[in-house]
Coordinates of N, CA and C in Angstrom, one line a residue:
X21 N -35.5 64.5 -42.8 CA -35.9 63.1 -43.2 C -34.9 62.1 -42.9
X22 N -35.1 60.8 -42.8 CA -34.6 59.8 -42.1 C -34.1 59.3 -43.0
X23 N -32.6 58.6 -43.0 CA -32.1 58.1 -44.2 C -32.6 56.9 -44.4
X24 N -32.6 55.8 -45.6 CA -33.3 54.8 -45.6 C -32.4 53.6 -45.5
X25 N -33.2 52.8 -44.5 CA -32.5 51.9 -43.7 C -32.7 50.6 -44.8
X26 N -31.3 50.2 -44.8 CA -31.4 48.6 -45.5 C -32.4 47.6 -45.2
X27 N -32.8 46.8 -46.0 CA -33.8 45.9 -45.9 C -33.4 45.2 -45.0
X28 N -32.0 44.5 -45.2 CA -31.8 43.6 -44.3 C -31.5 43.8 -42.8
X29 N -31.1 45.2 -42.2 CA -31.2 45.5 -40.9 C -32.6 46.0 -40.6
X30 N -32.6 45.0 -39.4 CA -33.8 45.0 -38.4 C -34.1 46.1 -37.0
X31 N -34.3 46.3 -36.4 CA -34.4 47.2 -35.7 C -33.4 46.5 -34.4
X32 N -33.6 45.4 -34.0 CA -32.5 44.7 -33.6 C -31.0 44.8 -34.0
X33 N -30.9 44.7 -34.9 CA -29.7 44.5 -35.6 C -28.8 46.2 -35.4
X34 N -29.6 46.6 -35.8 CA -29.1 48.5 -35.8 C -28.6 48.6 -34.2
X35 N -29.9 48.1 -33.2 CA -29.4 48.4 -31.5 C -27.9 47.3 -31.9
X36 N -27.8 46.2 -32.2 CA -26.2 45.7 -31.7 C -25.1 46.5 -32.5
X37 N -25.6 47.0 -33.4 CA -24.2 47.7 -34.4 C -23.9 49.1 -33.5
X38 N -25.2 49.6 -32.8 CA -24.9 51.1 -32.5 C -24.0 50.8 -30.8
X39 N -24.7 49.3 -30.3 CA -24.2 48.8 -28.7 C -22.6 48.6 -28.9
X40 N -22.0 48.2 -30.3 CA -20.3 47.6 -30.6 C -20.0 48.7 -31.1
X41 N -20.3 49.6 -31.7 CA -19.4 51.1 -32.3 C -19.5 52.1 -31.1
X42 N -20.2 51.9 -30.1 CA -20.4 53.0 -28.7 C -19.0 52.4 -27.8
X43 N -19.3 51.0 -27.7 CA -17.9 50.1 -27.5 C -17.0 50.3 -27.7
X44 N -16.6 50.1 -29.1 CA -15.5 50.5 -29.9 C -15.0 51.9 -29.3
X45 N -15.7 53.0 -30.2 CA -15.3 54.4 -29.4 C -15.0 54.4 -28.2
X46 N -15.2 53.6 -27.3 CA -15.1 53.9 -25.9 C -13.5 53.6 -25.6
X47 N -13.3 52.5 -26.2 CA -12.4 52.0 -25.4 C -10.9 51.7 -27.0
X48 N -11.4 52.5 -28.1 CA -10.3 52.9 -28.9 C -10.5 51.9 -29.8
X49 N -11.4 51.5 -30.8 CA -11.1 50.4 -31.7 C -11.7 49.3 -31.4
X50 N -11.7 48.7 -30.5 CA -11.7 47.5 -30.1 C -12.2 47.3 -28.4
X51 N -12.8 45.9 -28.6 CA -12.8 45.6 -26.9 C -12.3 45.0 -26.2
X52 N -11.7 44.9 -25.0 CA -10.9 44.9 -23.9 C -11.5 43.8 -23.5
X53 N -10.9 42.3 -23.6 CA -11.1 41.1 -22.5 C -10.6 41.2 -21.2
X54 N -11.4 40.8 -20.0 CA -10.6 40.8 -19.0 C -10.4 40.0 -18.1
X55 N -9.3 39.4 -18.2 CA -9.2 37.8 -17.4 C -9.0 38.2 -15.7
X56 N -9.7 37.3 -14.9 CA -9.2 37.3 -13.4 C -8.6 36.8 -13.1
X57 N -8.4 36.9 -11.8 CA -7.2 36.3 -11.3 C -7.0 34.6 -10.7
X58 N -8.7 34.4 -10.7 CA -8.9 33.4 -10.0 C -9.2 32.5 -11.0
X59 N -8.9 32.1 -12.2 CA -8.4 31.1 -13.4 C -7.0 30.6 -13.1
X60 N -6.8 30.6 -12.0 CA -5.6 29.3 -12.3 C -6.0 27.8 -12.9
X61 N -6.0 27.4 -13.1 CA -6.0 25.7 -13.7 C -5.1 24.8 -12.9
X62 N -5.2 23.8 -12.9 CA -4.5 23.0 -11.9 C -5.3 21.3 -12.4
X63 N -5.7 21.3 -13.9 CA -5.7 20.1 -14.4 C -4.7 19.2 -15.1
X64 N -3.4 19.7 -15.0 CA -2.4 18.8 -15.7 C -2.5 17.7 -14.9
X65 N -2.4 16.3 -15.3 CA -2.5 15.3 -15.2 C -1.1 15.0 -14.0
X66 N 0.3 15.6 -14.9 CA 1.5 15.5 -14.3 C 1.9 16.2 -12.7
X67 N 0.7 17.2 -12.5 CA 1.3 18.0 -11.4 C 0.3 16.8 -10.4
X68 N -0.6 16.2 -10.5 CA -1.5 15.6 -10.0 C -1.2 14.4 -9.8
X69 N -0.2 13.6 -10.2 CA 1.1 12.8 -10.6 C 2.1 12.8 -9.3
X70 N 2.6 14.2 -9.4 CA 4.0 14.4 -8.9 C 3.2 14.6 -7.8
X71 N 2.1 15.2 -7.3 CA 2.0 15.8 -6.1 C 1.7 14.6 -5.5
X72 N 0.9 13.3 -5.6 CA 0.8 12.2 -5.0 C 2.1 11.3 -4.6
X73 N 3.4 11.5 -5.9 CA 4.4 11.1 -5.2 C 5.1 11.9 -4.3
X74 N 4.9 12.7 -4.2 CA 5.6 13.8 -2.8 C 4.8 13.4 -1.9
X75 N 3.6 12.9 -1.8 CA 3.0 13.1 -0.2 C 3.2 11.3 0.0
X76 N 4.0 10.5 -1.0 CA 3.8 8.8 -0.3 C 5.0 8.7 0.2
X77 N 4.3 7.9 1.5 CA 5.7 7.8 2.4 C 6.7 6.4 1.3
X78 N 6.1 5.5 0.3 CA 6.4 4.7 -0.2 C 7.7 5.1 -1.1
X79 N 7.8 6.7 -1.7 CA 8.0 7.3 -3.2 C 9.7 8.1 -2.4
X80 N 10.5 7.9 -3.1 CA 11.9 8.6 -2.7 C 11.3 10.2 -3.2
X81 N 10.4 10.3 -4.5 CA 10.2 11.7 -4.7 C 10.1 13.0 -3.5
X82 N 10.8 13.6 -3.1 CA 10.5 14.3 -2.0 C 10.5 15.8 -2.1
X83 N 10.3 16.5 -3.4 CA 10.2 17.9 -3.4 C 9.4 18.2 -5.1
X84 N 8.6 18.9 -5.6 CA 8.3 19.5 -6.8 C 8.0 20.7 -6.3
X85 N 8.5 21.7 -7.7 CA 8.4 22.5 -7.9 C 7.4 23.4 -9.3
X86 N 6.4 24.5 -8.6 CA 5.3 24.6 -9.8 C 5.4 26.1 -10.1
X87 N 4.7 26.2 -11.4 CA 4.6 27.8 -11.8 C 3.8 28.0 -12.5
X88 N 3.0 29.0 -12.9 CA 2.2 29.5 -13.9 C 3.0 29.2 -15.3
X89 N 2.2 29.2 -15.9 CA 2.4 29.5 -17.6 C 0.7 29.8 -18.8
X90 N 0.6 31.2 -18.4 CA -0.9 31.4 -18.3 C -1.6 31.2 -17.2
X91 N -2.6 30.5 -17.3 CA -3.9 30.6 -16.3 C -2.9 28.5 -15.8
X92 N -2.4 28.3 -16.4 CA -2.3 26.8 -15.9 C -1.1 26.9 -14.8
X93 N -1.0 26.0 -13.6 CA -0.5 25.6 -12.4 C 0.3 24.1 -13.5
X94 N 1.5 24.7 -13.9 CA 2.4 23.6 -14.2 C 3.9 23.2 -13.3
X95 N 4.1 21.6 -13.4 CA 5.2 21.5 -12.7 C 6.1 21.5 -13.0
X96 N 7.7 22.4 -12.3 CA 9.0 23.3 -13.4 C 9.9 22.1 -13.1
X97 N 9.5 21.0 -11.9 CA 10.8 19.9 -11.6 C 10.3 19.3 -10.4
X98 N 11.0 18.7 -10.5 CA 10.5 17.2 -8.7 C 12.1 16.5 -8.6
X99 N 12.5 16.1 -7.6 CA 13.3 15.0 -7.4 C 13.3 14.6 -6.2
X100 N 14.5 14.1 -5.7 CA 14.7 13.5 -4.7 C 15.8 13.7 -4.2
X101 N 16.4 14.9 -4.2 CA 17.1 15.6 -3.4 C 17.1 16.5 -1.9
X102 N 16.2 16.6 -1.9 CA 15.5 17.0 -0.8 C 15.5 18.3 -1.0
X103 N 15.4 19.6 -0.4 CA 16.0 20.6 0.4 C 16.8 21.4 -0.7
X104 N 18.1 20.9 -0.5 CA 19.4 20.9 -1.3 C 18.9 21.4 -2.6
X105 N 18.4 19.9 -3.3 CA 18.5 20.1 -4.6 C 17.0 21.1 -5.1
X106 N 16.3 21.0 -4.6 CA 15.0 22.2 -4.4 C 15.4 23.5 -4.7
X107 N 16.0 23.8 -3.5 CA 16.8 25.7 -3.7 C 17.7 25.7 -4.8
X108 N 18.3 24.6 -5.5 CA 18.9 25.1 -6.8 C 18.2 25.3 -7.6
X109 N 17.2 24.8 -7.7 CA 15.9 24.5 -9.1 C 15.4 26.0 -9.1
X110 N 15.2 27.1 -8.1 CA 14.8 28.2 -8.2 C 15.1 29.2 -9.1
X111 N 14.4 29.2 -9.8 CA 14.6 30.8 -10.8 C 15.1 32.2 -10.0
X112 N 15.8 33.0 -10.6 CA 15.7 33.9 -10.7 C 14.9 34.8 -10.5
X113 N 14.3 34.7 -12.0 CA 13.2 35.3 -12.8 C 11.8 34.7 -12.9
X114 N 11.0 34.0 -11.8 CA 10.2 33.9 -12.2 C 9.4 33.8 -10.3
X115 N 8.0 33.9 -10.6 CA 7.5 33.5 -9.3 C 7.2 32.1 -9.6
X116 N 7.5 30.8 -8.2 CA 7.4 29.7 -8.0 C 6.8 29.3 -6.7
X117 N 5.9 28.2 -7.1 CA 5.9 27.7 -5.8 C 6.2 26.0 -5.5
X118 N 6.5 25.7 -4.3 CA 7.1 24.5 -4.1 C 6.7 23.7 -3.0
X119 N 6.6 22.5 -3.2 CA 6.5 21.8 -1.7 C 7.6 20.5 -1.5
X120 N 8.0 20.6 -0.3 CA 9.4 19.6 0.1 C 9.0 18.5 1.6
X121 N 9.7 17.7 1.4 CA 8.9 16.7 2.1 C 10.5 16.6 3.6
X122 N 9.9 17.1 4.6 CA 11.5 17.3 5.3 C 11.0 16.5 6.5
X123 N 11.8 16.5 7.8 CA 11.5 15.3 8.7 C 11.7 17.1 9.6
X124 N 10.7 16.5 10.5 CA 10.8 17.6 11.8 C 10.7 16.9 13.2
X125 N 11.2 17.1 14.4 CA 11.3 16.5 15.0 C 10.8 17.7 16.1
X126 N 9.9 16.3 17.0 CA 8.9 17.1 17.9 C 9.8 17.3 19.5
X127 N 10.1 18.8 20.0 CA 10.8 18.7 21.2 C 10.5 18.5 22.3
X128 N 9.2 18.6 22.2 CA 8.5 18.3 23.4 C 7.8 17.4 23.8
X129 N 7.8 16.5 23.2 CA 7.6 14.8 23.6 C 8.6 14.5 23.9
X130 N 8.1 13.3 24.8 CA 9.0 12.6 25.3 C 10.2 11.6 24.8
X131 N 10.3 11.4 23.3 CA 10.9 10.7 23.1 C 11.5 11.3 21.6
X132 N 11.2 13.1 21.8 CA 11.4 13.4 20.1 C 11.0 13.0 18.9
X133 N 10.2 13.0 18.9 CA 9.6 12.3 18.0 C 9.9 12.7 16.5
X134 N 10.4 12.2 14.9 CA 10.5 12.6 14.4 C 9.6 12.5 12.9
X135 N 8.7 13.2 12.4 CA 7.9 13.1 11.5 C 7.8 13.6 10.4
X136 N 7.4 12.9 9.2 CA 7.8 14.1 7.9 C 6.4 14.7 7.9
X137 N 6.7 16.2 7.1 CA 6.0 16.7 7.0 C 6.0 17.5 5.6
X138 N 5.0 18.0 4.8 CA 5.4 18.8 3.9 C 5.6 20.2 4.3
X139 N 6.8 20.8 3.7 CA 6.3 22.5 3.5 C 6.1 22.8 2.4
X140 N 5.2 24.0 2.6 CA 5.0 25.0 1.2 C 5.9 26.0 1.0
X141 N 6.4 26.5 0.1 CA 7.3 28.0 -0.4 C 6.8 27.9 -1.0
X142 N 7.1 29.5 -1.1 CA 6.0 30.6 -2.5 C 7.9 31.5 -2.8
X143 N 7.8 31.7 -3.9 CA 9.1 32.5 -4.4 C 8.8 32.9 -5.1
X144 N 9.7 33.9 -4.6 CA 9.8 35.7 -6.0 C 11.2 36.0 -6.0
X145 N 11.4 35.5 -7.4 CA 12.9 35.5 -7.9 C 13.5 37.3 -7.8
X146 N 14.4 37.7 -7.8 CA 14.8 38.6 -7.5 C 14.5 39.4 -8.4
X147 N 14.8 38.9 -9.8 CA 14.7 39.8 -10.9 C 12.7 39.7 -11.5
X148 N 12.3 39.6 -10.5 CA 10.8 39.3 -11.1 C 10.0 41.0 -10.7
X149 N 9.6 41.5 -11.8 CA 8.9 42.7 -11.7 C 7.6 42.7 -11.0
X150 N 7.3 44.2 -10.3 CA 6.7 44.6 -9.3 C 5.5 44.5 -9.6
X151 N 5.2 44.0 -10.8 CA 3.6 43.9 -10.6 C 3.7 42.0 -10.9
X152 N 3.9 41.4 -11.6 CA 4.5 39.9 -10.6 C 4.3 39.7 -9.4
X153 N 5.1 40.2 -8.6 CA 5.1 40.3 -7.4 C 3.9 40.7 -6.7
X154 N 3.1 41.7 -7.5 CA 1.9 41.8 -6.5 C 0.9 41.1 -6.8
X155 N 0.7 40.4 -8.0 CA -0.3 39.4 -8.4 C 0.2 37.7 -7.4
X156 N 1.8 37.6 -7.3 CA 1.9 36.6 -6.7 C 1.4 36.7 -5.3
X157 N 1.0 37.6 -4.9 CA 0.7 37.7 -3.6 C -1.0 37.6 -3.5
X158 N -1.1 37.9 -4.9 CA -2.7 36.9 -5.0 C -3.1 35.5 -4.6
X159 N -2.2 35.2 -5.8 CA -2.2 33.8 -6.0 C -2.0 32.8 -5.3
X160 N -0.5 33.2 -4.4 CA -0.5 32.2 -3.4 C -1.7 31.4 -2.7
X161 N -2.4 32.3 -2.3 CA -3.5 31.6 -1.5 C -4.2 30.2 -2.0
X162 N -4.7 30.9 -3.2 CA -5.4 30.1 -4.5 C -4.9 28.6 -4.6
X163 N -3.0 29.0 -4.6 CA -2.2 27.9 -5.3 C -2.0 27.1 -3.9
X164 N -2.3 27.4 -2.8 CA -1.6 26.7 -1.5 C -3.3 25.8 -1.1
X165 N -4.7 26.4 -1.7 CA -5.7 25.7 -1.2 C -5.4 24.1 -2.6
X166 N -5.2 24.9 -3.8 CA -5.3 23.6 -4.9 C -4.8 22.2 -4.0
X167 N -3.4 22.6 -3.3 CA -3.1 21.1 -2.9 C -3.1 21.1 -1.2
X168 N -3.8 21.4 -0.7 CA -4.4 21.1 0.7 C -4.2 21.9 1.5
X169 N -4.0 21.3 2.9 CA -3.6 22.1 4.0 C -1.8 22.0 4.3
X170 N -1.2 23.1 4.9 CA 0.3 22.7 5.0 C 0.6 22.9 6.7
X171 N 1.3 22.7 7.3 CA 1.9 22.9 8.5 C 2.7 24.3 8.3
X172 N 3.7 24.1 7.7 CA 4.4 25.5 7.1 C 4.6 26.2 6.2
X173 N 4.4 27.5 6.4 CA 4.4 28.5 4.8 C 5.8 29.1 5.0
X174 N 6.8 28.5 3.9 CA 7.9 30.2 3.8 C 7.3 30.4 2.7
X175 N 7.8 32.0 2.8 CA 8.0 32.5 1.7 C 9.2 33.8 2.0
X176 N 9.5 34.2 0.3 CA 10.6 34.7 0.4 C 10.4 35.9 -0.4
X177 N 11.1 37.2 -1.0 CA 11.4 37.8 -1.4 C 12.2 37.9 -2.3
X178 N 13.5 37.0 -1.9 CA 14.2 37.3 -2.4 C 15.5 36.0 -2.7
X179 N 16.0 35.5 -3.2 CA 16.6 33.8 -3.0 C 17.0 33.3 -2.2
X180 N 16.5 32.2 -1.7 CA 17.0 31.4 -1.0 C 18.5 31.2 -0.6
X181 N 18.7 31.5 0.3 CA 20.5 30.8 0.7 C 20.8 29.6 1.4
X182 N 21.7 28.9 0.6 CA 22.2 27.9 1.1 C 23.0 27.6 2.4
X183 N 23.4 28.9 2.8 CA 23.8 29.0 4.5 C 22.4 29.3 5.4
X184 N 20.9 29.2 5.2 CA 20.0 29.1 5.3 C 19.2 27.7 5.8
X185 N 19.3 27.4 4.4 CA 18.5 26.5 4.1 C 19.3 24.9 3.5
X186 N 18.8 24.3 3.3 CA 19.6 23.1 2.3 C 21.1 22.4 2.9
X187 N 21.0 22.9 4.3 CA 22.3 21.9 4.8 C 22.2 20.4 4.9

């Protein structure tokens, strides 16, 4: 014989209790949320800010630098250092990415022509763990379409050097 079922559960109600305890069991207690990858955010007002003064030829601002914190695209610093002061702002310990506003000069016109341009870097601090690292190698993409097209991508491995870079 059939045990007798409470008034207040419905035949409904029984399928959801038996659909979250099958749940439960499955996966130990509780259920597992699973966030993707492709939740970056990129609505801070400030990165949206700084990125317009990095691309005005009007604005001395000529470098920010951005990172995750969660699912949001926030910015870790900006100035007007160029180059130089860019590669010091670099973490360690974290994956960043960056865009710098540098002058390139064209050799094969006739008069060298010299024009600014942005680059993009993507960085993976040294001390940044292997699975970091292989989600940043997601992300890049994601984080390089948020603010347009670029002329050049570095990226790096491992920190930047100043007998490199930043002369």
């Amino acid at each position: 014989s059939k045990p007798a079922t409470p008034p207040s559960m419905t035949s409904e109600s029984r399928g959801r209790q038996r659909r979250r305890s099958s749940v439960r069991n499955f996966l130990g207690k509780r259920r597992v949320r699973v966030r993707t990858v492709d939740e970056i955010r990129v609505d801070d007002p400030k990165l949206s800010r700084t990125w317009e003064r990095v691309n005005s030829p009007n604005d001395k601002l000529n470098w920010m630098l951005t990172a995750l914190e969660g699912s949001d695209l926030l910015v870790m610093g900006s100035g007007m250092g160029g180059l130089r002061e860019f590669v010091h702002a670099l973490s360690p310990d974290r994956v960043m990415w960056g865009m710098v506003q540098v002058q390139m000069t064209m050799e094969g016109s006739k008069s060298n022509q010299q024009n600014s341009s942005i680059v993009f870097f993507s960085h993976v601090g040294e001390k940044v763990s292997s699975f970091a690292r292989a989600k940043a190698t997601v992300q890049t993409p994601k984080v390089m379409r948020a603010f347009g097209e670029f002329r050049l991508h570095l990226q790096s491995m491992i920190d930047y050097k100043m007998d490199t870079l930043g002369r």
